[in-house]
Amino acid sequence: MTVIIANWKMNKGLEGSLDFAADLHNLINKKAVNCQVVLCPSFPYLYVVSKIISDGLIKLGAQDCSFKESGAYTGDVSASMLKDSGCDYVILGHSERRIYHNETSPVIKQKAEKAHLYGLTTIICVGETSLEKEKGQTFTVIEDQLKNSLPLSLSEENIIIAYEPVWAIGTGKNPSVREINKVHAHIKDFVKDFTKLHGLLLEKDVKIVYGGSVNPNNCKEILSIANVNGLLVGGASLVSEDFYNILIKA
Ligand code: PGA
Protein backbone atom coordinates (compact mmCIF):
# COMPACT_ATOMS: atom_id res chain seq x y z
CA MET A 1 0.00 0.00 0.00
CA THR A 2 1.16 3.53 -0.76
CA VAL A 3 2.53 5.25 2.32
CA ILE A 4 2.32 9.00 2.87
CA ILE A 5 4.38 10.48 5.68
CA ALA A 6 4.02 13.94 7.22
CA ASN A 7 7.35 15.27 8.47
CA TRP A 8 6.50 18.29 10.61
CA LYS A 9 10.16 18.93 11.44
CA MET A 10 10.49 21.47 14.29
CA ASN A 11 7.03 22.94 13.70
CA LYS A 12 3.77 22.95 15.68
CA GLY A 13 3.42 23.19 19.43
CA LEU A 14 1.18 21.10 21.67
CA GLU A 15 -2.10 22.68 20.59
CA GLY A 16 -1.20 22.69 16.90
CA SER A 17 -0.15 19.05 16.97
CA LEU A 18 -3.31 17.94 18.76
CA ASP A 19 -5.63 20.04 16.56
CA PHE A 20 -4.04 18.73 13.37
CA ALA A 21 -4.22 15.10 14.50
CA ALA A 22 -7.88 15.47 15.52
CA ASP A 23 -8.83 17.29 12.28
CA LEU A 24 -7.09 14.77 10.06
CA HIS A 25 -8.52 11.87 11.99
CA ASN A 26 -12.04 13.29 11.50
CA LEU A 27 -11.48 13.83 7.78
CA ILE A 28 -10.20 10.27 7.28
CA ASN A 29 -12.95 8.86 9.46
CA LYS A 30 -15.58 10.56 7.30
CA LYS A 31 -13.98 9.65 3.98
CA ALA A 32 -11.38 6.89 4.01
CA VAL A 33 -8.14 7.26 2.09
CA ASN A 34 -6.40 4.60 0.08
CA CYS A 35 -2.96 4.82 1.68
CA GLN A 36 -1.10 4.31 4.94
CA VAL A 37 -0.82 7.69 6.69
CA VAL A 38 2.05 8.42 9.08
CA LEU A 39 2.35 11.58 11.18
CA CYS A 40 5.77 12.57 12.54
CA PRO A 41 5.43 15.28 15.19
CA SER A 42 8.23 16.51 17.49
CA PHE A 43 9.30 14.23 20.36
CA PRO A 44 7.38 15.98 23.19
CA TYR A 45 4.02 15.51 21.47
CA LEU A 46 4.32 11.91 20.30
CA TYR A 47 2.50 10.36 23.23
CA VAL A 48 -0.42 12.79 23.29
CA VAL A 49 -0.85 12.57 19.53
CA SER A 50 -0.79 8.76 19.82
CA LYS A 51 -3.85 8.95 22.08
CA ILE A 52 -5.83 10.82 19.40
CA ILE A 53 -4.97 8.35 16.64
CA SER A 54 -5.05 5.20 18.77
CA ASP A 55 -7.57 3.41 16.54
CA GLY A 56 -4.79 2.88 13.99
CA LEU A 57 -6.30 4.83 11.06
CA ILE A 58 -3.20 7.00 11.22
CA LYS A 59 0.21 5.74 12.36
CA LEU A 60 2.76 7.64 14.40
CA GLY A 61 6.42 8.21 13.60
CA ALA A 62 9.33 10.09 15.15
CA GLN A 63 11.91 12.17 13.31
CA ASP A 64 15.01 10.51 14.79
CA CYS A 65 16.18 8.10 17.48
CA SER A 66 19.37 7.40 19.39
CA PHE A 67 22.08 5.09 18.11
CA LYS A 68 22.31 3.67 21.64
CA GLU A 69 19.84 1.58 23.56
CA SER A 70 19.92 3.46 26.89
CA GLY A 71 22.31 5.14 29.30
CA ALA A 72 24.29 8.36 29.64
CA TYR A 73 23.40 10.00 26.33
CA THR A 74 22.03 13.40 27.33
CA GLY A 75 19.39 14.70 24.98
CA ASP A 76 18.96 11.43 23.10
CA VAL A 77 15.66 9.57 22.75
CA SER A 78 15.85 5.79 22.43
CA ALA A 79 13.96 3.52 20.07
CA SER A 80 12.28 1.80 23.02
CA MET A 81 11.03 5.18 24.29
CA LEU A 82 9.54 5.84 20.86
CA LYS A 83 7.81 2.48 20.89
CA ASP A 84 6.47 3.23 24.39
CA SER A 85 5.17 6.57 23.12
CA GLY A 86 3.07 4.91 20.43
CA CYS A 87 5.40 5.09 17.42
CA ASP A 88 5.51 2.50 14.67
CA TYR A 89 7.86 4.45 12.41
CA VAL A 90 11.00 6.57 12.68
CA ILE A 91 12.63 8.82 10.07
CA LEU A 92 16.42 8.36 10.03
CA GLY A 93 19.21 10.18 8.25
CA HIS A 94 17.15 13.11 7.01
CA SER A 95 19.49 15.54 5.22
CA GLU A 96 18.78 18.19 7.87
CA ARG A 97 20.22 15.81 10.47
CA ARG A 98 23.12 14.84 8.24
CA ILE A 99 23.87 18.56 7.74
CA TYR A 100 23.14 20.15 11.16
CA HIS A 101 24.10 17.21 13.37
CA ASN A 102 26.89 15.77 11.25
CA GLU A 103 25.11 12.43 11.11
CA THR A 104 26.98 9.90 9.04
CA SER A 105 25.65 6.81 7.32
CA PRO A 106 27.33 4.38 9.80
CA VAL A 107 25.56 6.17 12.68
CA ILE A 108 22.27 6.00 10.80
CA LYS A 109 22.82 2.26 10.40
CA GLN A 110 23.29 1.89 14.17
CA LYS A 111 20.09 3.89 14.75
CA ALA A 112 18.21 1.66 12.33
CA GLU A 113 19.44 -1.47 14.11
CA LYS A 114 18.15 -0.11 17.42
CA ALA A 115 14.83 0.87 15.85
CA HIS A 116 14.40 -2.63 14.39
CA LEU A 117 15.06 -4.20 17.78
CA TYR A 118 11.93 -2.45 19.01
CA GLY A 119 9.78 -3.22 15.98
CA LEU A 120 9.88 0.23 14.43
CA THR A 121 9.79 0.68 10.67
CA THR A 122 12.67 2.91 9.64
CA ILE A 123 12.34 5.54 6.92
CA ILE A 124 15.91 5.97 5.74
CA CYS A 125 16.56 9.15 3.77
CA VAL A 126 19.07 9.47 0.97
CA GLY A 127 19.66 12.12 -1.67
CA GLU A 128 22.21 14.25 -3.46
CA THR A 129 23.01 17.96 -3.06
CA SER A 130 22.73 20.34 -6.03
CA LEU A 131 26.52 20.34 -6.42
CA GLU A 132 26.62 16.55 -6.47
CA LYS A 133 23.82 16.55 -9.04
CA GLU A 134 25.70 19.06 -11.22
CA LYS A 135 28.78 16.87 -11.07
CA GLY A 136 26.75 13.84 -12.17
CA GLN A 137 27.31 12.06 -8.83
CA THR A 138 23.69 11.35 -7.89
CA PHE A 139 23.95 7.56 -8.20
CA THR A 140 27.33 7.23 -6.50
CA VAL A 141 26.26 9.44 -3.58
CA ILE A 142 23.06 7.46 -3.06
CA GLU A 143 24.82 4.12 -3.40
CA ASP A 144 27.36 5.19 -0.79
CA GLN A 145 24.60 6.35 1.59
CA LEU A 146 22.67 3.10 1.14
CA LYS A 147 25.68 0.84 1.41
CA ASN A 148 26.68 2.37 4.73
CA SER A 149 23.31 3.05 6.31
CA LEU A 150 21.26 -0.05 5.50
CA PRO A 151 21.31 -2.47 8.45
CA LEU A 152 21.37 -6.23 7.97
CA SER A 153 18.23 -6.35 10.12
CA LEU A 154 16.28 -4.96 7.16
CA SER A 155 13.18 -6.64 5.77
CA GLU A 156 10.52 -5.62 3.28
CA GLU A 157 8.30 -4.71 6.24
CA ASN A 158 10.69 -2.77 8.49
CA ILE A 159 12.38 -0.44 6.05
CA ILE A 160 11.28 2.31 3.70
CA ILE A 161 13.78 4.27 1.67
CA ALA A 162 13.04 7.95 1.08
CA TYR A 163 14.68 9.57 -1.94
CA GLU A 164 14.94 13.23 -1.05
CA PRO A 165 17.18 15.32 -3.30
CA VAL A 166 18.61 17.92 -0.89
CA TRP A 167 18.13 20.67 -3.50
CA ALA A 168 14.40 19.89 -3.73
CA ILE A 169 13.65 20.14 0.01
CA GLY A 170 11.66 23.25 0.85
CA THR A 171 12.69 24.94 -2.41
CA GLY A 172 9.65 24.41 -4.64
CA LYS A 173 11.92 22.61 -7.12
CA ASN A 174 11.35 19.00 -8.18
CA PRO A 175 13.27 16.56 -10.32
CA SER A 176 11.45 15.57 -13.52
CA VAL A 177 9.26 12.48 -13.54
CA ARG A 178 11.97 10.76 -15.60
CA GLU A 179 14.65 11.65 -13.08
CA ILE A 180 12.62 10.40 -10.11
CA ASN A 181 11.84 7.17 -11.92
CA LYS A 182 15.51 6.62 -12.82
CA VAL A 183 16.74 7.19 -9.27
CA HIS A 184 14.01 5.04 -7.70
CA ALA A 185 14.74 2.21 -10.16
CA HIS A 186 18.41 2.50 -9.31
CA ILE A 187 17.67 2.33 -5.57
CA LYS A 188 15.44 -0.69 -6.14
CA ASP A 189 18.22 -2.51 -8.02
CA PHE A 190 20.78 -1.51 -5.42
CA VAL A 191 18.67 -2.93 -2.59
CA LYS A 192 18.18 -6.18 -4.54
CA ASP A 193 21.95 -6.55 -5.00
CA PHE A 194 22.62 -5.55 -1.38
CA THR A 195 20.21 -8.10 0.07
CA LYS A 196 21.50 -10.82 -2.26
CA LEU A 197 25.09 -10.05 -1.30
CA HIS A 198 24.22 -10.39 2.37
CA GLY A 199 22.11 -13.51 1.94
CA LEU A 200 18.86 -11.79 2.91
CA LEU A 201 15.80 -13.18 1.23
CA LEU A 202 13.09 -10.57 0.66
CA GLU A 203 9.76 -11.69 -0.71
CA LYS A 204 8.73 -8.21 -1.82
CA ASP A 205 10.51 -5.08 -2.94
CA VAL A 206 11.34 -2.54 -0.26
CA LYS A 207 9.13 0.57 -0.52
CA ILE A 208 10.76 3.70 -1.94
CA VAL A 209 9.06 7.03 -1.28
CA TYR A 210 9.85 10.43 -2.79
CA GLY A 211 10.27 13.64 -0.78
CA GLY A 212 11.11 17.22 -1.70
CA SER A 213 8.58 20.01 -2.38
CA VAL A 214 5.63 17.66 -2.74
CA ASN A 215 2.30 19.52 -2.68
CA PRO A 216 -1.38 18.89 -3.54
CA ASN A 217 -0.73 19.97 -7.15
CA ASN A 218 2.24 17.78 -8.01
CA CYS A 219 1.56 14.73 -5.81
CA LYS A 220 -0.62 12.86 -8.31
CA GLU A 221 1.97 12.97 -11.06
CA ILE A 222 4.74 11.87 -8.67
CA LEU A 223 2.62 9.06 -7.27
CA SER A 224 1.89 7.83 -10.79
CA ILE A 225 5.59 7.02 -11.34
CA ALA A 226 6.05 3.25 -11.41
CA ASN A 227 8.79 3.01 -8.78
CA VAL A 228 7.30 5.54 -6.36
CA ASN A 229 5.56 3.82 -3.44
CA GLY A 230 4.66 6.90 -1.45
CA LEU A 231 5.66 10.38 -0.35
CA LEU A 232 7.51 12.12 2.47
CA VAL A 233 5.94 15.54 2.81
CA GLY A 234 7.35 18.50 4.77
CA GLY A 235 5.88 21.99 4.20
CA ALA A 236 2.62 20.75 2.65
CA SER A 237 1.97 18.50 5.65
CA LEU A 238 1.57 21.39 8.06
CA VAL A 239 -2.05 22.24 7.18
CA SER A 240 -4.48 19.37 7.67
CA GLU A 241 -6.66 20.20 4.61
CA ASP A 242 -3.59 20.45 2.32
CA PHE A 243 -2.24 17.19 3.61
CA TYR A 244 -5.64 15.51 3.26
CA ASN A 245 -5.75 16.77 -0.33
CA ILE A 246 -2.55 14.86 -0.97
CA LEU A 247 -3.87 11.74 0.76
CA ILE A 248 -7.06 11.56 -1.30
CA LYS A 249 -5.02 11.56 -4.52
CA ALA A 250 -3.10 8.44 -3.50
P1 PGA B 1 9.42 19.66 1.91
O1 PGA B 1 10.27 18.75 2.91
O2 PGA B 1 8.21 18.88 1.51
O3 PGA B 1 9.09 20.90 2.70
O4 PGA B 1 10.30 19.95 0.74
C1 PGA B 1 10.38 17.36 2.73
C2 PGA B 1 11.29 16.77 3.77
O5 PGA B 1 12.29 17.42 4.12
O6 PGA B 1 11.05 15.66 4.27
PDB file of C-alpha atoms in Angstrom, residues 64-227:
ATOM      1  CA  ASP A  64      15.009  10.510  14.786  1.00  0.00           C
ATOM      2  CA  CYS A  65      16.181   8.096  17.479  1.00  0.00           C
ATOM      3  CA  SER A  66      19.368   7.404  19.389  1.00  0.00           C
ATOM      4  CA  PHE A  67      22.082   5.086  18.108  1.00  0.00           C
ATOM      5  CA  LYS A  68      22.313   3.672  21.640  1.00  0.00           C
ATOM      6  CA  GLU A  69      19.842   1.579  23.558  1.00  0.00           C
ATOM      7  CA  SER A  70      19.916   3.462  26.895  1.00  0.00           C
ATOM      8  CA  GLY A  71      22.305   5.143  29.300  1.00  0.00           C
ATOM      9  CA  ALA A  72      24.293   8.355  29.639  1.00  0.00           C
ATOM     10  CA  TYR A  73      23.396   9.999  26.325  1.00  0.00           C
ATOM     11  CA  THR A  74      22.029  13.396  27.335  1.00  0.00           C
ATOM     12  CA  GLY A  75      19.387  14.696  24.977  1.00  0.00           C
ATOM     13  CA  ASP A  76      18.960  11.434  23.104  1.00  0.00           C
ATOM     14  CA  VAL A  77      15.662   9.571  22.753  1.00  0.00           C
ATOM     15  CA  SER A  78      15.847   5.790  22.426  1.00  0.00           C
ATOM     16  CA  ALA A  79      13.964   3.520  20.066  1.00  0.00           C
ATOM     17  CA  SER A  80      12.284   1.798  23.021  1.00  0.00           C
ATOM     18  CA  MET A  81      11.031   5.181  24.293  1.00  0.00           C
ATOM     19  CA  LEU A  82       9.541   5.844  20.861  1.00  0.00           C
ATOM     20  CA  LYS A  83       7.809   2.480  20.890  1.00  0.00           C
ATOM     21  CA  ASP A  84       6.470   3.232  24.388  1.00  0.00           C
ATOM     22  CA  SER A  85       5.167   6.566  23.122  1.00  0.00           C
ATOM     23  CA  GLY A  86       3.069   4.908  20.431  1.00  0.00           C
ATOM     24  CA  CYS A  87       5.398   5.089  17.424  1.00  0.00           C
ATOM     25  CA  ASP A  88       5.506   2.500  14.670  1.00  0.00           C
ATOM     26  CA  TYR A  89       7.862   4.450  12.406  1.00  0.00           C
ATOM     27  CA  VAL A  90      11.001   6.574  12.682  1.00  0.00           C
ATOM     28  CA  ILE A  91      12.628   8.820  10.075  1.00  0.00           C
ATOM     29  CA  LEU A  92      16.416   8.363  10.031  1.00  0.00           C
ATOM     30  CA  GLY A  93      19.215  10.184   8.253  1.00  0.00           C
ATOM     31  CA  HIS A  94      17.153  13.111   7.014  1.00  0.00           C
ATOM     32  CA  SER A  95      19.494  15.536   5.221  1.00  0.00           C
ATOM     33  CA  GLU A  96      18.781  18.188   7.869  1.00  0.00           C
ATOM     34  CA  ARG A  97      20.220  15.806  10.471  1.00  0.00           C
ATOM     35  CA  ARG A  98      23.121  14.841   8.242  1.00  0.00           C
ATOM     36  CA  ILE A  99      23.871  18.564   7.735  1.00  0.00           C
ATOM     37  CA  TYR A 100      23.139  20.154  11.156  1.00  0.00           C
ATOM     38  CA  HIS A 101      24.097  17.209  13.372  1.00  0.00           C
ATOM     39  CA  ASN A 102      26.894  15.769  11.253  1.00  0.00           C
ATOM     40  CA  GLU A 103      25.108  12.426  11.110  1.00  0.00           C
ATOM     41  CA  THR A 104      26.979   9.900   9.039  1.00  0.00           C
ATOM     42  CA  SER A 105      25.651   6.807   7.318  1.00  0.00           C
ATOM     43  CA  PRO A 106      27.327   4.382   9.797  1.00  0.00           C
ATOM     44  CA  VAL A 107      25.559   6.170  12.685  1.00  0.00           C
ATOM     45  CA  ILE A 108      22.267   6.002  10.796  1.00  0.00           C
ATOM     46  CA  LYS A 109      22.822   2.261  10.398  1.00  0.00           C
ATOM     47  CA  GLN A 110      23.290   1.891  14.175  1.00  0.00           C
ATOM     48  CA  LYS A 111      20.093   3.890  14.754  1.00  0.00           C
ATOM     49  CA  ALA A 112      18.208   1.657  12.330  1.00  0.00           C
ATOM     50  CA  GLU A 113      19.438  -1.469  14.107  1.00  0.00           C
ATOM     51  CA  LYS A 114      18.154  -0.112  17.420  1.00  0.00           C
ATOM     52  CA  ALA A 115      14.833   0.869  15.848  1.00  0.00           C
ATOM     53  CA  HIS A 116      14.399  -2.625  14.389  1.00  0.00           C
ATOM     54  CA  LEU A 117      15.065  -4.198  17.782  1.00  0.00           C
ATOM     55  CA  TYR A 118      11.926  -2.453  19.008  1.00  0.00           C
ATOM     56  CA  GLY A 119       9.781  -3.218  15.983  1.00  0.00           C
ATOM     57  CA  LEU A 120       9.876   0.234  14.431  1.00  0.00           C
ATOM     58  CA  THR A 121       9.786   0.685  10.672  1.00  0.00           C
ATOM     59  CA  THR A 122      12.671   2.912   9.636  1.00  0.00           C
ATOM     60  CA  ILE A 123      12.337   5.536   6.920  1.00  0.00           C
ATOM     61  CA  ILE A 124      15.913   5.966   5.741  1.00  0.00           C
ATOM     62  CA  CYS A 125      16.556   9.153   3.774  1.00  0.00           C
ATOM     63  CA  VAL A 126      19.072   9.475   0.973  1.00  0.00           C
ATOM     64  CA  GLY A 127      19.657  12.122  -1.665  1.00  0.00           C
ATOM     65  CA  GLU A 128      22.206  14.251  -3.459  1.00  0.00           C
ATOM     66  CA  THR A 129      23.010  17.959  -3.060  1.00  0.00           C
ATOM     67  CA  SER A 130      22.728  20.341  -6.027  1.00  0.00           C
ATOM     68  CA  LEU A 131      26.519  20.338  -6.420  1.00  0.00           C
ATOM     69  CA  GLU A 132      26.621  16.546  -6.474  1.00  0.00           C
ATOM     70  CA  LYS A 133      23.824  16.553  -9.042  1.00  0.00           C
ATOM     71  CA  GLU A 134      25.697  19.058 -11.222  1.00  0.00           C
ATOM     72  CA  LYS A 135      28.778  16.869 -11.065  1.00  0.00           C
ATOM     73  CA  GLY A 136      26.751  13.836 -12.173  1.00  0.00           C
ATOM     74  CA  GLN A 137      27.314  12.058  -8.835  1.00  0.00           C
ATOM     75  CA  THR A 138      23.688  11.346  -7.895  1.00  0.00           C
ATOM     76  CA  PHE A 139      23.950   7.560  -8.198  1.00  0.00           C
ATOM     77  CA  THR A 140      27.335   7.228  -6.504  1.00  0.00           C
ATOM     78  CA  VAL A 141      26.262   9.442  -3.575  1.00  0.00           C
ATOM     79  CA  ILE A 142      23.063   7.459  -3.061  1.00  0.00           C
ATOM     80  CA  GLU A 143      24.816   4.118  -3.398  1.00  0.00           C
ATOM     81  CA  ASP A 144      27.360   5.185  -0.786  1.00  0.00           C
ATOM     82  CA  GLN A 145      24.601   6.351   1.588  1.00  0.00           C
ATOM     83  CA  LEU A 146      22.672   3.103   1.144  1.00  0.00           C
ATOM     84  CA  LYS A 147      25.680   0.842   1.407  1.00  0.00           C
ATOM     85  CA  ASN A 148      26.683   2.371   4.729  1.00  0.00           C
ATOM     86  CA  SER A 149      23.311   3.055   6.312  1.00  0.00           C
ATOM     87  CA  LEU A 150      21.258  -0.046   5.505  1.00  0.00           C
ATOM     88  CA  PRO A 151      21.309  -2.470   8.452  1.00  0.00           C
ATOM     89  CA  LEU A 152      21.367  -6.226   7.974  1.00  0.00           C
ATOM     90  CA  SER A 153      18.225  -6.347  10.116  1.00  0.00           C
ATOM     91  CA  LEU A 154      16.282  -4.956   7.156  1.00  0.00           C
ATOM     92  CA  SER A 155      13.185  -6.642   5.772  1.00  0.00           C
ATOM     93  CA  GLU A 156      10.521  -5.615   3.279  1.00  0.00           C
ATOM     94  CA  GLU A 157       8.302  -4.713   6.243  1.00  0.00           C
ATOM     95  CA  ASN A 158      10.688  -2.771   8.492  1.00  0.00           C
ATOM     96  CA  ILE A 159      12.375  -0.439   6.048  1.00  0.00           C
ATOM     97  CA  ILE A 160      11.277   2.305   3.696  1.00  0.00           C
ATOM     98  CA  ILE A 161      13.784   4.275   1.673  1.00  0.00           C
ATOM     99  CA  ALA A 162      13.040   7.950   1.077  1.00  0.00           C
ATOM    100  CA  TYR A 163      14.685   9.570  -1.943  1.00  0.00           C
ATOM    101  CA  GLU A 164      14.938  13.235  -1.046  1.00  0.00           C
ATOM    102  CA  PRO A 165      17.184  15.318  -3.297  1.00  0.00           C
ATOM    103  CA  VAL A 166      18.607  17.918  -0.888  1.00  0.00           C
ATOM    104  CA  TRP A 167      18.131  20.670  -3.496  1.00  0.00           C
ATOM    105  CA  ALA A 168      14.398  19.889  -3.726  1.00  0.00           C
ATOM    106  CA  ILE A 169      13.654  20.139   0.009  1.00  0.00           C
ATOM    107  CA  GLY A 170      11.664  23.247   0.851  1.00  0.00           C
ATOM    108  CA  THR A 171      12.692  24.945  -2.409  1.00  0.00           C
ATOM    109  CA  GLY A 172       9.654  24.412  -4.637  1.00  0.00           C
ATOM    110  CA  LYS A 173      11.922  22.615  -7.116  1.00  0.00           C
ATOM    111  CA  ASN A 174      11.345  18.998  -8.177  1.00  0.00           C
ATOM    112  CA  PRO A 175      13.272  16.560 -10.318  1.00  0.00           C
ATOM    113  CA  SER A 176      11.449  15.568 -13.516  1.00  0.00           C
ATOM    114  CA  VAL A 177       9.262  12.476 -13.545  1.00  0.00           C
ATOM    115  CA  ARG A 178      11.970  10.757 -15.600  1.00  0.00           C
ATOM    116  CA  GLU A 179      14.649  11.648 -13.077  1.00  0.00           C
ATOM    117  CA  ILE A 180      12.618  10.404 -10.111  1.00  0.00           C
ATOM    118  CA  ASN A 181      11.836   7.173 -11.924  1.00  0.00           C
ATOM    119  CA  LYS A 182      15.505   6.620 -12.824  1.00  0.00           C
ATOM    120  CA  VAL A 183      16.739   7.191  -9.269  1.00  0.00           C
ATOM    121  CA  HIS A 184      14.012   5.039  -7.703  1.00  0.00           C
ATOM    122  CA  ALA A 185      14.737   2.213 -10.161  1.00  0.00           C
ATOM    123  CA  HIS A 186      18.412   2.498  -9.308  1.00  0.00           C
ATOM    124  CA  ILE A 187      17.674   2.330  -5.565  1.00  0.00           C
ATOM    125  CA  LYS A 188      15.440  -0.694  -6.137  1.00  0.00           C
ATOM    126  CA  ASP A 189      18.215  -2.511  -8.021  1.00  0.00           C
ATOM    127  CA  PHE A 190      20.784  -1.514  -5.422  1.00  0.00           C
ATOM    128  CA  VAL A 191      18.670  -2.935  -2.590  1.00  0.00           C
ATOM    129  CA  LYS A 192      18.182  -6.185  -4.536  1.00  0.00           C
ATOM    130  CA  ASP A 193      21.954  -6.549  -4.998  1.00  0.00           C
ATOM    131  CA  PHE A 194      22.621  -5.553  -1.384  1.00  0.00           C
ATOM    132  CA  THR A 195      20.213  -8.102   0.065  1.00  0.00           C
ATOM    133  CA  LYS A 196      21.502 -10.823  -2.258  1.00  0.00           C
ATOM    134  CA  LEU A 197      25.088 -10.050  -1.303  1.00  0.00           C
ATOM    135  CA  HIS A 198      24.218 -10.390   2.374  1.00  0.00           C
ATOM    136  CA  GLY A 199      22.111 -13.511   1.936  1.00  0.00           C
ATOM    137  CA  LEU A 200      18.863 -11.788   2.912  1.00  0.00           C
ATOM    138  CA  LEU A 201      15.800 -13.176   1.228  1.00  0.00           C
ATOM    139  CA  LEU A 202      13.094 -10.573   0.656  1.00  0.00           C
ATOM    140  CA  GLU A 203       9.762 -11.685  -0.709  1.00  0.00           C
ATOM    141  CA  LYS A 204       8.730  -8.214  -1.824  1.00  0.00           C
ATOM    142  CA  ASP A 205      10.510  -5.084  -2.936  1.00  0.00           C
ATOM    143  CA  VAL A 206      11.337  -2.536  -0.258  1.00  0.00           C
ATOM    144  CA  LYS A 207       9.133   0.574  -0.525  1.00  0.00           C
ATOM    145  CA  ILE A 208      10.765   3.702  -1.935  1.00  0.00           C
ATOM    146  CA  VAL A 209       9.057   7.029  -1.278  1.00  0.00           C
ATOM    147  CA  TYR A 210       9.853  10.426  -2.788  1.00  0.00           C
ATOM    148  CA  GLY A 211      10.272  13.638  -0.776  1.00  0.00           C
ATOM    149  CA  GLY A 212      11.106  17.224  -1.700  1.00  0.00           C
ATOM    150  CA  SER A 213       8.583  20.009  -2.376  1.00  0.00           C
ATOM    151  CA  VAL A 214       5.630  17.662  -2.738  1.00  0.00           C
ATOM    152  CA  ASN A 215       2.303  19.524  -2.683  1.00  0.00           C
ATOM    153  CA  PRO A 216      -1.379  18.886  -3.537  1.00  0.00           C
ATOM    154  CA  ASN A 217      -0.726  19.972  -7.155  1.00  0.00           C
ATOM    155  CA  ASN A 218       2.239  17.777  -8.012  1.00  0.00           C
ATOM    156  CA  CYS A 219       1.564  14.732  -5.807  1.00  0.00           C
ATOM    157  CA  LYS A 220      -0.615  12.862  -8.310  1.00  0.00           C
ATOM    158  CA  GLU A 221       1.974  12.974 -11.056  1.00  0.00           C
ATOM    159  CA  ILE A 222       4.745  11.875  -8.671  1.00  0.00           C
ATOM    160  CA  LEU A 223       2.617   9.063  -7.271  1.00  0.00           C
ATOM    161  CA  SER A 224       1.888   7.827 -10.793  1.00  0.00           C
ATOM    162  CA  ILE A 225       5.588   7.022 -11.342  1.00  0.00           C
ATOM    163  CA  ALA A 226       6.053   3.245 -11.405  1.00  0.00           C
ATOM    164  CA  ASN A 227       8.789   3.007  -8.784  1.00  0.00           C
TER     165      ASN A 227
END
